[in-house]
Amino acid sequence: MKNATHLTNKVALVTGAARGIGRAICQALVDSGATVIATDILTEELNQMAQELGDKVTPMTHDVTDELQWQSIVSATLEKHQKIDILVNNAGILLFATLETTEPQQFRKLIDINITGTFLGLHSVIPCMKKAGSGANADQLRLIDRLTDLNDRE
């Protein structure tokens, strides 16, 4: 695979990593040489995914709506790896309901996870990226597209 190690020595923090797109992002990052801090509220699935992907993945249970948990995740990552190069705010939920059938608490939960969680991630990680003079924040679709494109060029 061409450019299979272009992310060697990079540390990526991926939220919503236990399954689906988050898991695929973790796999692509590992395949490209990155060390991955994978977070999710689904502890059992997260640990299983990390075990399957190998020792380049560190699983950490994490609720993206909790500012103190963000501080803890960032501190633990910096203590172990001294930096965070990549943040993938992948955690999110969908609501399968119409406006009329959506309860206000359902909508608040969607906003808390999808918007506030993303804000807290950026707010927590950008300062350490700036301090280190490196870093990238990529949404999952551009990251997957770029990694897939690079990995397909042989």
CSV table of C-alpha atoms in Angstrom, one decimal:
chain,number,residue,atom,x,y,z
A,1,MET,CA,0.0,0.0,0.0
A,2,LYS,CA,1.5,3.3,-1.1
A,3,ASN,CA,1.9,6.0,1.7
A,4,ALA,CA,0.7,3.4,4.3
A,5,THR,CA,2.8,5.2,7.0
A,6,HIS,CA,2.2,8.8,6.1
A,7,LEU,CA,0.7,9.4,9.6
A,8,THR,CA,3.5,7.7,11.5
A,9,ASN,CA,4.2,9.6,14.8
A,10,LYS,CA,0.9,11.4,14.6
A,11,VAL,CA,-1.6,11.1,17.4
A,12,ALA,CA,-5.3,11.1,16.6
A,13,LEU,CA,-8.3,11.5,18.9
A,14,VAL,CA,-11.5,10.1,17.5
A,15,THR,CA,-14.9,10.4,19.2
A,16,GLY,CA,-17.8,8.1,18.4
A,17,ALA,CA,-15.2,5.4,17.6
A,18,ALA,CA,-16.8,2.2,18.7
A,19,ARG,CA,-18.7,1.4,15.5
A,20,GLY,CA,-19.7,2.5,12.0
A,21,ILE,CA,-17.9,5.5,10.6
A,22,GLY,CA,-15.9,6.1,13.7
A,23,ARG,CA,-14.5,2.5,13.6
A,24,ALA,CA,-13.7,2.9,9.9
A,25,ILE,CA,-11.8,6.2,10.7
A,26,CYS,CA,-9.8,4.4,13.4
A,27,GLN,CA,-8.9,1.6,11.0
A,28,ALA,CA,-7.9,4.0,8.3
A,29,LEU,CA,-5.7,6.0,10.7
A,30,VAL,CA,-4.1,2.9,12.1
A,31,ASP,CA,-3.5,1.6,8.6
A,32,SER,CA,-1.8,4.9,7.8
A,33,GLY,CA,0.5,4.7,10.8
A,34,ALA,CA,-1.2,6.9,13.4
A,35,THR,CA,-1.6,6.2,17.1
A,36,VAL,CA,-5.3,6.5,17.9
A,37,ILE,CA,-7.1,7.5,21.1
A,38,ALA,CA,-10.6,6.1,20.4
A,39,THR,CA,-13.4,7.4,22.6
A,40,ASP,CA,-17.1,6.5,22.9
A,41,ILE,CA,-19.8,6.0,25.5
A,42,LEU,CA,-20.2,2.4,24.3
A,43,THR,CA,-17.4,0.9,26.4
A,44,GLU,CA,-17.8,-2.8,25.6
A,45,GLU,CA,-18.0,-2.2,21.8
A,46,LEU,CA,-15.1,0.3,22.0
A,47,ASN,CA,-12.9,-2.1,23.9
A,48,GLN,CA,-13.7,-4.9,21.4
A,49,MET,CA,-12.8,-2.6,18.5
A,50,ALA,CA,-9.6,-1.5,20.1
A,51,GLN,CA,-8.6,-5.1,20.7
A,52,GLU,CA,-9.3,-6.0,17.1
A,53,LEU,CA,-7.3,-3.0,15.7
A,54,GLY,CA,-4.3,-3.6,17.9
A,55,ASP,CA,-1.9,-1.8,20.2
A,56,LYS,CA,-2.0,1.5,18.2
A,57,VAL,CA,-5.5,2.1,19.6
A,58,THR,CA,-6.2,3.2,23.1
A,59,PRO,CA,-9.9,3.0,24.1
A,60,MET,CA,-11.3,5.6,26.5
A,61,THR,CA,-14.9,5.8,27.6
A,62,HIS,CA,-16.0,9.4,27.0
A,63,ASP,CA,-19.3,11.4,26.9
A,64,VAL,CA,-18.6,14.2,24.5
A,65,THR,CA,-21.2,16.4,26.2
A,66,ASP,CA,-19.2,16.5,29.5
A,67,GLU,CA,-16.5,19.2,29.6
A,68,LEU,CA,-14.7,17.6,32.5
A,69,GLN,CA,-14.4,14.3,30.6
A,70,TRP,CA,-12.9,16.3,27.6
A,71,GLN,CA,-10.3,17.7,30.0
A,72,SER,CA,-9.5,14.3,31.3
A,73,ILE,CA,-9.2,12.7,27.9
A,74,VAL,CA,-6.9,15.5,26.6
A,75,SER,CA,-4.8,15.5,29.8
A,76,ALA,CA,-4.4,11.7,29.7
A,77,THR,CA,-3.5,11.8,26.0
A,78,LEU,CA,-0.9,14.6,26.5
A,79,GLU,CA,0.6,12.8,29.4
A,80,LYS,CA,1.1,9.6,27.4
A,81,HIS,CA,1.9,11.1,23.9
A,82,GLN,CA,2.8,14.7,24.6
A,83,LYS,CA,0.6,15.9,21.7
A,84,ILE,CA,-2.6,15.6,19.7
A,85,ASP,CA,-2.2,16.0,16.0
A,86,ILE,CA,-5.6,15.1,14.7
A,87,LEU,CA,-9.1,15.6,16.1
A,88,VAL,CA,-12.0,13.8,14.5
A,89,ASN,CA,-15.3,14.9,16.1
A,90,ASN,CA,-17.3,11.9,14.9
A,91,ALA,CA,-19.7,11.3,17.8
A,92,GLY,CA,-23.2,12.1,16.8
A,93,ILE,CA,-26.8,10.8,16.9
A,94,LEU,CA,-29.7,10.9,14.5
A,95,LEU,CA,-33.3,11.5,15.3
A,96,PHE,CA,-35.8,9.5,13.3
A,97,ALA,CA,-38.9,11.6,14.0
A,98,THR,CA,-40.9,14.5,12.5
A,99,LEU,CA,-40.9,17.9,14.1
A,100,GLU,CA,-44.3,17.2,15.5
A,101,THR,CA,-43.3,14.0,17.1
A,102,THR,CA,-39.9,15.1,18.4
A,103,GLU,CA,-39.9,15.8,22.2
A,104,PRO,CA,-37.9,18.8,23.4
A,105,GLN,CA,-35.6,16.6,25.5
A,106,GLN,CA,-34.8,14.5,22.4
A,107,PHE,CA,-33.9,17.6,20.5
A,108,ARG,CA,-31.8,18.9,23.4
A,109,LYS,CA,-29.9,15.6,23.5
A,110,LEU,CA,-29.3,15.9,19.7
A,111,ILE,CA,-28.0,19.4,20.1
A,112,ASP,CA,-25.9,18.5,23.1
A,113,ILE,CA,-24.1,15.6,21.4
A,114,ASN,CA,-23.9,16.9,17.8
A,115,ILE,CA,-23.2,20.5,18.4
A,116,THR,CA,-22.1,21.1,22.0
A,117,GLY,CA,-19.9,17.9,21.9
A,118,THR,CA,-18.2,19.1,18.8
A,119,PHE,CA,-17.6,22.6,20.3
A,120,LEU,CA,-16.2,21.1,23.5
A,121,GLY,CA,-13.8,18.9,21.5
A,122,LEU,CA,-12.5,21.9,19.5
A,123,HIS,CA,-12.3,24.0,22.6
A,124,SER,CA,-10.4,21.4,24.5
A,125,VAL,CA,-8.0,20.3,21.8
A,126,ILE,CA,-7.1,23.3,19.7
A,127,PRO,CA,-5.1,25.0,22.4
A,128,CYS,CA,-2.7,22.1,22.8
A,129,MET,CA,-2.4,21.8,19.0
A,130,LYS,CA,-1.5,25.4,18.7
A,131,LYS,CA,1.0,25.1,21.5
A,132,ALA,CA,2.7,22.2,19.8
A,133,GLY,CA,2.6,24.0,16.5
A,134,SER,CA,0.9,21.2,14.7
A,135,GLY,CA,-2.5,19.6,14.3
A,136,ALA,CA,-5.4,19.3,12.0
A,137,ASN,CA,-9.2,19.1,12.6
A,138,ALA,CA,-11.0,17.2,9.9
A,139,ASP,CA,-14.6,16.2,9.6
A,140,GLN,CA,-14.9,12.4,9.0
A,141,LEU,CA,-16.0,12.6,5.4
A,142,ARG,CA,-12.9,14.5,4.2
A,143,LEU,CA,-10.6,12.4,6.3
A,144,ILE,CA,-12.0,9.1,5.0
A,145,ASP,CA,-11.9,10.4,1.4
A,146,ARG,CA,-8.3,11.6,1.7
A,147,LEU,CA,-7.1,8.4,3.4
A,148,THR,CA,-9.0,6.2,1.0
A,149,ASP,CA,-7.6,8.1,-1.9
A,150,LEU,CA,-4.0,7.9,-0.7
A,151,ASN,CA,-4.3,4.2,0.2
A,152,ASP,CA,-5.8,3.4,-3.3
A,153,ARG,CA,-2.9,4.9,-5.2
A,154,GLU,CA,-0.6,2.0,-5.7
